[in-house]
XYZ file of C-alpha atoms in Angstrom:
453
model
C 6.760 9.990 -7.949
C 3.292 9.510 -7.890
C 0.703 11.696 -6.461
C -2.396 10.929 -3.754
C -5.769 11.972 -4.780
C -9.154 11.591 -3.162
C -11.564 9.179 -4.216
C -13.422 7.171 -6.969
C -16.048 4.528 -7.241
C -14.858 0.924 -8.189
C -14.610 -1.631 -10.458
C -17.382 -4.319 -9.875
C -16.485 -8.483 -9.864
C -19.491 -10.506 -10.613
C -18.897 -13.359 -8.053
C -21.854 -15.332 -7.284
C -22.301 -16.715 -3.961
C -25.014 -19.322 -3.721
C -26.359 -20.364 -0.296
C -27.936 -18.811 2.484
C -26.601 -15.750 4.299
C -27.363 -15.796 8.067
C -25.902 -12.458 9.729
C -28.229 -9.604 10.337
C -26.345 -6.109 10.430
C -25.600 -5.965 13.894
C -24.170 -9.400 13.749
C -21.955 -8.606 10.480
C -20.769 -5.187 12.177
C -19.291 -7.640 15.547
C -18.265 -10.179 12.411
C -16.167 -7.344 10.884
C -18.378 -8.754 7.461
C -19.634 -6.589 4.371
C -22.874 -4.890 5.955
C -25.557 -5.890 3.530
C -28.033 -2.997 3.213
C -31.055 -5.319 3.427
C -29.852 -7.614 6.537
C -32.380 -8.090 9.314
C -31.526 -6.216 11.902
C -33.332 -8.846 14.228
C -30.822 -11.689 14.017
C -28.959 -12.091 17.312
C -25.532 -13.304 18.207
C -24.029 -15.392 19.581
C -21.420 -14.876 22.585
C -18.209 -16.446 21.150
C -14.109 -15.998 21.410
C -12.303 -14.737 18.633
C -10.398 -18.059 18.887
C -13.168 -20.099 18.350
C -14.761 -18.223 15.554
C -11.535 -18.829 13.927
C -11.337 -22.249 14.613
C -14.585 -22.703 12.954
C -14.100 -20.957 10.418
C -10.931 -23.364 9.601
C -13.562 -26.138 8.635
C -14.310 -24.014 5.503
C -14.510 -26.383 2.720
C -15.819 -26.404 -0.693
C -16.574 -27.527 -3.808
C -15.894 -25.662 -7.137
C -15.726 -25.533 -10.657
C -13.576 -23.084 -13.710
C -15.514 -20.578 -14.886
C -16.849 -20.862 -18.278
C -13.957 -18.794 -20.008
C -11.560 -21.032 -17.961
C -11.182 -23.716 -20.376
C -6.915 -24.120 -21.362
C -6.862 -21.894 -24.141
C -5.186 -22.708 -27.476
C -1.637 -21.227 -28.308
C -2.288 -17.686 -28.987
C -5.515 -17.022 -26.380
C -6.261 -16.869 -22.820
C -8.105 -18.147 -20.452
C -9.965 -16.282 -17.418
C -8.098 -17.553 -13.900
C -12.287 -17.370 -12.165
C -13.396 -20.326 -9.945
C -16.944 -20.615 -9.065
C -18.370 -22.173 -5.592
C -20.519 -25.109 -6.121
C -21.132 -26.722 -3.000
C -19.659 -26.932 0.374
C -19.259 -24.386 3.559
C -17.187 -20.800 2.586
C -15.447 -19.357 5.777
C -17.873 -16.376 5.147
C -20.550 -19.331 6.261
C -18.543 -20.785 8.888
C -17.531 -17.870 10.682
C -21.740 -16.454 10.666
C -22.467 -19.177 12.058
C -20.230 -19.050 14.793
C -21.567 -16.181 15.261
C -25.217 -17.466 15.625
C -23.758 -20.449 17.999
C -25.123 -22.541 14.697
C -23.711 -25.012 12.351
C -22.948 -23.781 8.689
C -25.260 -24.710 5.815
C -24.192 -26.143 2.998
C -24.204 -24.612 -0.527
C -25.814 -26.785 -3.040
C -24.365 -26.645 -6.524
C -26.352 -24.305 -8.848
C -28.634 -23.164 -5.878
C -29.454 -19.804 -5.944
C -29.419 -17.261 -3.347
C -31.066 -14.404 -1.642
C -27.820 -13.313 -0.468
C -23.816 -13.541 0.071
C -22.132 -16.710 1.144
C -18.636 -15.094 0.718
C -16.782 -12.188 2.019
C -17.631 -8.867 1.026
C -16.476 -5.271 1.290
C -15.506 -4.638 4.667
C -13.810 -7.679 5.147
C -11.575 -7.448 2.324
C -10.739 -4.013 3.839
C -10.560 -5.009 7.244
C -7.959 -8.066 5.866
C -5.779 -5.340 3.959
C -5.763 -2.271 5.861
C -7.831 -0.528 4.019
C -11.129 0.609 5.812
C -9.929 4.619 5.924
C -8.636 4.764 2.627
C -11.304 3.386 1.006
C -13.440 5.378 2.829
C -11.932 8.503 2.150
C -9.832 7.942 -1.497
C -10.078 6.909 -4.844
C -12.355 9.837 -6.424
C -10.828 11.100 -9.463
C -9.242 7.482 -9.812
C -10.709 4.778 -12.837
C -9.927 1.445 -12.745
C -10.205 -0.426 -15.996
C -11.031 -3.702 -16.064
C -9.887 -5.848 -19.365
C -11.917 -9.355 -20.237
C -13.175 -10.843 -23.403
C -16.886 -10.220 -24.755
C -20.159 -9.253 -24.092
C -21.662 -9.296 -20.323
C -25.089 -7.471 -21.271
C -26.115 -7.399 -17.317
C -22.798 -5.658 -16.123
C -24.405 -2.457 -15.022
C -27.481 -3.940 -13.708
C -25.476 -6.626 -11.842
C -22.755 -4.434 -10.681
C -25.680 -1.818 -9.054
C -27.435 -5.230 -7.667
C -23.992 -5.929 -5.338
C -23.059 -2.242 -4.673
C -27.294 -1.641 -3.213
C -26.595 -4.683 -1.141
C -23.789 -3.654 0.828
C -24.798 -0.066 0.906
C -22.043 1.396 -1.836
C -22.885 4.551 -3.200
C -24.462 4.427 -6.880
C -21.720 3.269 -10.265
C -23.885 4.113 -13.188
C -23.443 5.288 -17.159
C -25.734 7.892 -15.958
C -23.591 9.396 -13.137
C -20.221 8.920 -14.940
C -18.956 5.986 -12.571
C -19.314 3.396 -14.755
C -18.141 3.031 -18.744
C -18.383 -0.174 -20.912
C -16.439 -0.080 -24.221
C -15.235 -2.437 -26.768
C -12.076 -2.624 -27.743
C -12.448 -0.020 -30.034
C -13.841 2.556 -27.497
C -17.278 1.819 -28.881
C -20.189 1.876 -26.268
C -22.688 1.014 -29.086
C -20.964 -1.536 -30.595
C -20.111 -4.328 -28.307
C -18.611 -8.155 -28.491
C -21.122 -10.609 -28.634
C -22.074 -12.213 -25.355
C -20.643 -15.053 -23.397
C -21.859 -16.089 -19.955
C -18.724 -17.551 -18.662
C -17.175 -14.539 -19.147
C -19.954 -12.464 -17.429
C -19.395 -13.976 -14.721
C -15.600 -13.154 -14.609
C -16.466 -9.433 -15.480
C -19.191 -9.427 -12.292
C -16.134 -10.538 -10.110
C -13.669 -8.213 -11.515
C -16.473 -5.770 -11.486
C -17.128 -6.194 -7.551
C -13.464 -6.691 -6.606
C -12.853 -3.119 -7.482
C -16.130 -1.882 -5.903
C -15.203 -3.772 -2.607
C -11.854 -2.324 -2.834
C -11.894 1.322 -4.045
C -15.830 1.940 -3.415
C -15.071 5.689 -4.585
C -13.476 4.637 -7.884
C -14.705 4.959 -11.181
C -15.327 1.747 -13.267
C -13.725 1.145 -17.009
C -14.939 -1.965 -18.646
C -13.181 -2.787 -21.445
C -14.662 -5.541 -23.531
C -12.348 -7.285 -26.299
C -13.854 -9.034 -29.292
C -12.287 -12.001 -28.358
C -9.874 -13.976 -25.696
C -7.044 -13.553 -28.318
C -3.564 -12.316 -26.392
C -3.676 -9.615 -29.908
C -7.219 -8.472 -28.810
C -6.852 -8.309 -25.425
C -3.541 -6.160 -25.527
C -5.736 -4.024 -27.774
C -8.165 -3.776 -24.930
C -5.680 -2.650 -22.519
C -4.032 -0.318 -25.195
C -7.614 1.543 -25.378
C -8.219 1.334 -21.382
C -4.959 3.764 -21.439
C -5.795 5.669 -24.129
C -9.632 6.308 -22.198
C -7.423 7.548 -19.026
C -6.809 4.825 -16.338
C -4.111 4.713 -14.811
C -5.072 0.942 -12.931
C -5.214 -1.950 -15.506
C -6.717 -5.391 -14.688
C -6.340 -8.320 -16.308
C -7.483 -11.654 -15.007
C -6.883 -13.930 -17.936
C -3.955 -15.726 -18.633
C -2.273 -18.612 -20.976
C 1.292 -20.366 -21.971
C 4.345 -18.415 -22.433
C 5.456 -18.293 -26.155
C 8.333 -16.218 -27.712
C 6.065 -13.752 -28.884
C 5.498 -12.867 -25.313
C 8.744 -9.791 -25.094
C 6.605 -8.121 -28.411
C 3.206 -8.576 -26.529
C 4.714 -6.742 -23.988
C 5.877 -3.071 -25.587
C 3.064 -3.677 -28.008
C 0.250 -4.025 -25.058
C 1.892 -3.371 -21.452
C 4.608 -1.323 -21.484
C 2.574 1.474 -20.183
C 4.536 4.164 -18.319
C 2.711 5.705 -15.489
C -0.275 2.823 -15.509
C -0.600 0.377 -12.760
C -1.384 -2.696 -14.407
C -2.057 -5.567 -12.668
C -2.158 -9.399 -13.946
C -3.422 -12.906 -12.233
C -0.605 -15.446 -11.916
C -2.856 -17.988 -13.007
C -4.832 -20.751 -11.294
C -2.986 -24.193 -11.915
C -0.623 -24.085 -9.264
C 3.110 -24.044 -9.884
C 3.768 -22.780 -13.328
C 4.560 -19.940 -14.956
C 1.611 -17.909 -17.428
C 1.513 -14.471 -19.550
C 0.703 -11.587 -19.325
C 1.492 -12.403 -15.588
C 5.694 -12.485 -17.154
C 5.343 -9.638 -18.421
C 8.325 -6.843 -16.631
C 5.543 -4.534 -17.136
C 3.055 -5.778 -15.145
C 2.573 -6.836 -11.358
C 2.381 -10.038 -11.022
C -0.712 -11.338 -8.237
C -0.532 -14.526 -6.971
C -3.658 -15.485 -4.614
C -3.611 -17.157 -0.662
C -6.207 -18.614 1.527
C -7.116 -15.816 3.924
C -8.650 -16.444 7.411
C -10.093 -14.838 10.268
C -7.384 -15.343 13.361
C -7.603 -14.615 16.752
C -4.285 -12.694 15.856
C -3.165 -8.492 16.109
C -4.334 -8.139 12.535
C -7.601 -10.754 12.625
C -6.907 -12.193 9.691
C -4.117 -14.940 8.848
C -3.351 -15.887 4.403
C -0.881 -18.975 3.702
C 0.010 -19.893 -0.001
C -3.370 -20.812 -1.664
C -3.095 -24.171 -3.245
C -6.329 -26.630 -3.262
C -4.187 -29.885 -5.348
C -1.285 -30.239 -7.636
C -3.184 -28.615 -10.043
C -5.482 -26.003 -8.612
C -3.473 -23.073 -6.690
C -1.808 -20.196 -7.668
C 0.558 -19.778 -9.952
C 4.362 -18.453 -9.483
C 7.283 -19.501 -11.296
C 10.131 -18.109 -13.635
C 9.636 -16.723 -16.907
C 11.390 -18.276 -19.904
C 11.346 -15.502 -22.078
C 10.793 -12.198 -20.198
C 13.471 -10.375 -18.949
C 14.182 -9.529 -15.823
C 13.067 -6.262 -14.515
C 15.733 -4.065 -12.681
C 13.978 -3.827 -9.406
C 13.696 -7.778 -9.059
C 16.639 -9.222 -7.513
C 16.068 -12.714 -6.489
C 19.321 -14.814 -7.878
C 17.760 -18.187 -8.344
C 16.243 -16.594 -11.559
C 17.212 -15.219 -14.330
C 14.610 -13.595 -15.890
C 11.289 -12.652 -14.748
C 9.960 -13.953 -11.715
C 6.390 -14.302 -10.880
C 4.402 -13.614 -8.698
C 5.200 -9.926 -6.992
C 2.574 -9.336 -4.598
C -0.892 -11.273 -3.838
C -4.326 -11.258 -2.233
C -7.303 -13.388 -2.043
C -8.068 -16.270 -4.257
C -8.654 -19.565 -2.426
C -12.182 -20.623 -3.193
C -13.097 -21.554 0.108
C -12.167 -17.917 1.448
C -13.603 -17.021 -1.303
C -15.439 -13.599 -2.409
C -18.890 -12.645 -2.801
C -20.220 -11.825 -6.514
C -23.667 -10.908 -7.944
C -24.012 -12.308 -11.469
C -27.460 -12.814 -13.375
C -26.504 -13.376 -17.117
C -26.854 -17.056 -18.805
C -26.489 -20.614 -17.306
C -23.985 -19.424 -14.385
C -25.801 -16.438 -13.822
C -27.167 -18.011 -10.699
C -27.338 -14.330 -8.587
C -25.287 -14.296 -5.430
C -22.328 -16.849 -5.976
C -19.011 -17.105 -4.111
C -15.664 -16.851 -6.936
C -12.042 -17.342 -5.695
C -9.257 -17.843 -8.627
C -6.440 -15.243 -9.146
C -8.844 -13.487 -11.039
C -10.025 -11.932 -7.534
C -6.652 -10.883 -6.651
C -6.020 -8.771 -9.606
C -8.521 -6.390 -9.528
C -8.324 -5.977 -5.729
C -4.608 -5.307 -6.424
C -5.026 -2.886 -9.064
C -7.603 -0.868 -6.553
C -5.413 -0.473 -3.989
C -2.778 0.958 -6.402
C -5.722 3.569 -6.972
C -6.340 3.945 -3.443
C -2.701 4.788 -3.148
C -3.104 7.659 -5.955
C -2.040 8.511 -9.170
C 1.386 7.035 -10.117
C 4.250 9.570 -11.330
C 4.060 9.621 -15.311
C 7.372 7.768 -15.966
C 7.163 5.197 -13.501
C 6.159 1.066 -14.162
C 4.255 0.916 -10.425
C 5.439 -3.136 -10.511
C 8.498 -1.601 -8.838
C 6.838 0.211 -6.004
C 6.183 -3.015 -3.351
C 9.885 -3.773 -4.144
C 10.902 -0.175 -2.176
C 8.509 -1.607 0.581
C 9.920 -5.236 0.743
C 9.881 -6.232 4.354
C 7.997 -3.612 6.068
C 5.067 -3.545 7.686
C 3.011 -2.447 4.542
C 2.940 -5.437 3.454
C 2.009 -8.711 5.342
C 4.708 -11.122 5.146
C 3.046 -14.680 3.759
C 5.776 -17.605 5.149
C 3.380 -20.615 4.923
C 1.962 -23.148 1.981
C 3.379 -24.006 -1.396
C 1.687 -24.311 -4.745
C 3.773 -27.539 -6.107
C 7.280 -28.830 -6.219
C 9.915 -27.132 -7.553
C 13.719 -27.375 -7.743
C 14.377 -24.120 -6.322
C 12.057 -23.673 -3.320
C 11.360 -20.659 -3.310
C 9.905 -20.917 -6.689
C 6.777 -22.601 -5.104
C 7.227 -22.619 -1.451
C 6.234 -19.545 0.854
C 9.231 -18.200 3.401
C 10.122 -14.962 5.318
C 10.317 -12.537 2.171
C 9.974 -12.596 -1.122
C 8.574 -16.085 -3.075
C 6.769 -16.721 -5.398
C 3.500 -17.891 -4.938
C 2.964 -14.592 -3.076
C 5.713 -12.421 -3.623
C 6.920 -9.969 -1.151
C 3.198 -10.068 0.713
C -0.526 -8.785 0.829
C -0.792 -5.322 1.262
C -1.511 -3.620 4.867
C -2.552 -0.312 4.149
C -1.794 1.555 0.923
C 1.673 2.554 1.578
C 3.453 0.077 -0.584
C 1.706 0.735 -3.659
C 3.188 4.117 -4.084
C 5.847 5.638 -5.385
């Protein structure tokens, strides 16, 4: 069994949003938005239905590219599962400007900006349930995020997004926040890479939007090698989280059931992995039956009970999330879908549609534009492996992938029935339907209940 405790700061996701942000507070408090500290409180709104705010914000519509560590990795690495917004209107843009009776402006590729065009804090926790717990949980709780090399503005970025939207302070100084290599070293550190800065800034604010009270790991491995970032994770548990994220991802090989007691098979850590971002198709560490597999959906306001509507996130045949059967990992006991025989991904999702896509403050080398908006299963992840934190420490001898399985079909967890990511000859493989598949599992969570044991 696991037990609950209070709170901790969180994990920061450098996701740069480029464009113009038009809501002042008092129009991002009526929006349900992330209240930016520094929004003029002089902007008005606009008098408009829930219906139509969602309507509008339908139109969202952008433009994107991979990250810089998103290149397909060669056998034996792994790429980072990040998408950055280039141009186009985010549904963070479309629905402020419903708000201001105004039509959306348009991100221009590269463009800097003062301030988000994607959503922030309180949406995600409006979206998920969360606004009470991760107002009142998480201390005590560190989230460790895993990518490859250097990102020399992580602290300075991740204090840059937390300021904005009026999170309290994640510093070396206070004990919040930790950078390592993966040695444990905070002195000696990877060399730098900006592509994957810019996936540590999203991973980085994902767990700060998440679990604001949450302490931050960041775990730096020398390289995107599978060997070096299991070694990364190894030291992130041997440092004392108990929430693992990993946002990278390649092929499946054979050596993929050794990877998995020699890096993941962590008793009593949540560890969380992105199912990838090339739609239908299975990746690793996302096989592992260690880990929990998060696939990613488009989320949207709605005029609906909950405000908020996700379908199965999938942009073309070969952008979406990933789901798919393993063909080397075993299956888990708690999975029992029959059109599979061994590991079946994805088991839960969140997030990751680039045009619902999240906000992310990254400064460091040619995509370290400032405020950008990321999507990619690489936002899913860490919001996953905060809400596991949220939900408290998990009991010593348990693999927390189980826990949404003992929730399957209830309301903690919102049912996703719409979308596929690709064709498949078993549909549930790709398609989305009333319970579990696998682009999205058994559902997003609602509330914090289904991520405990």
């Amino acid at each position: 069994m696991r037990t609950t405790t209070p709170n901790t700061p969180h994990i920061r996701g450098r996701w740069r949003q480029i464009g113009t942000a038009f809501a002042a507070t008092a129009a991002l408090a009526v929006a349900g938005l992330g209240t930016a500290a520094h929004a003029s409180a002089a902007t008005a709104t606009h008098k408009v239905s829930t219906k139509a705010i969602a309507a509008e914000v339908a139109k969202a519509h952008v433009q994107y590219e991979k990250a810089g560590c998103g290149a397909t990795p060669k056998k034996g690495f792994a790429a980072c599962n990040a998408l950055r917004v280039t141009g186009g209107t985010t549904a963070f843009m479309e629905k402020q400007a419903a708000l201001k009776g105004v039509a959306a402006k348009t991100i221009k590729p590269n463009a800097a900006s003062d301030s988000p065009t994607g959503y922030g804090p309180s949406d995600i926790q409006s979206a998920y349930g969360l606004t009470d717990a991760a107002s009142s949980n998480g201390s005590g709780e560190t989230v460790a995020i895993v990518d490859a090399y250097d990102d020399p503005n992580a602290e300075a970025d991740l204090a840059t997004y937390r300021s904005y939207y009026g999170l309290s302070d994640c510093t070396t100084d206070n004990g919040c926040f930790t950078k390592v290599s993966q040695t444990g070293s905070t002195t000696s550190l990877p060399s730098a890479d900006s592509g994957w800065a810019g996936e540590e800034s999203l991973d980085l604010d994902m767990v700060s939007a998440t679990c604001p009270n949450c302490n931050i790991l960041l775990v730096e491995a020398k390289s995107a090698s599978d060997a070096n970032l299991g070694t990364a994770v190894n030291e992130a548990v041997k440092l004392g989280a108990k929430f693992v994220s990993n946002s990278y991802g390649g092929s499946e090989s054979s050596s993929d059931t050794t990877y998995d007691s020699s890096y993941y098979k962590h008793p009593g850590v949540a560890i969380t992995a992105s199912a990838g971002d090339s739609a239908y198709g299975a990746e690793y560490p996302a096989a592992s039956r260690y880990v929990t597999a998060v696939g990613g959906t488009k989320l949207s306001t709605s005029s609906n009970s909950r405000g908020w509507t996700e379908s199965v996130w999938k942009t073309s045949s070969t952008e979406g999330t990933g789901s798919g059967c393993s063909s080397y990992d075993a299956k888990p006991s708690w999975q029992t879908d029959t059109g599979c025989s061994k590991r079946m991904i994805s088991d839960v999702s969140a997030v990751a549609d680039p045009a619902t896509g999240v906000s992310v403050y990254d400064s460091y080398g040619s995509d370290g534009t400032g405020w950008n908006t990321y999507g990619g299963t690489s936002a899913s992840s860490p919001l996953i492996a905060s809400v596991y934190a949220l939900a408290g420490t998990p009991g010593s001898s348990d693999y927390p992938a189980e826990y949404p399985y003992a929730a399957a079909g209830t309301s903690a967890l919102n049912d996703v029935t719409s979308g596929n990511n690709g064709s498949c000859s078993t549909a549930y493989f790709c398609t989305a339907k009333t319970g579990y598949d696998g682009p999205t599992g058994w559902g997003t969570p609602e509330g914090t209940s289904a991520f405990t044991g």
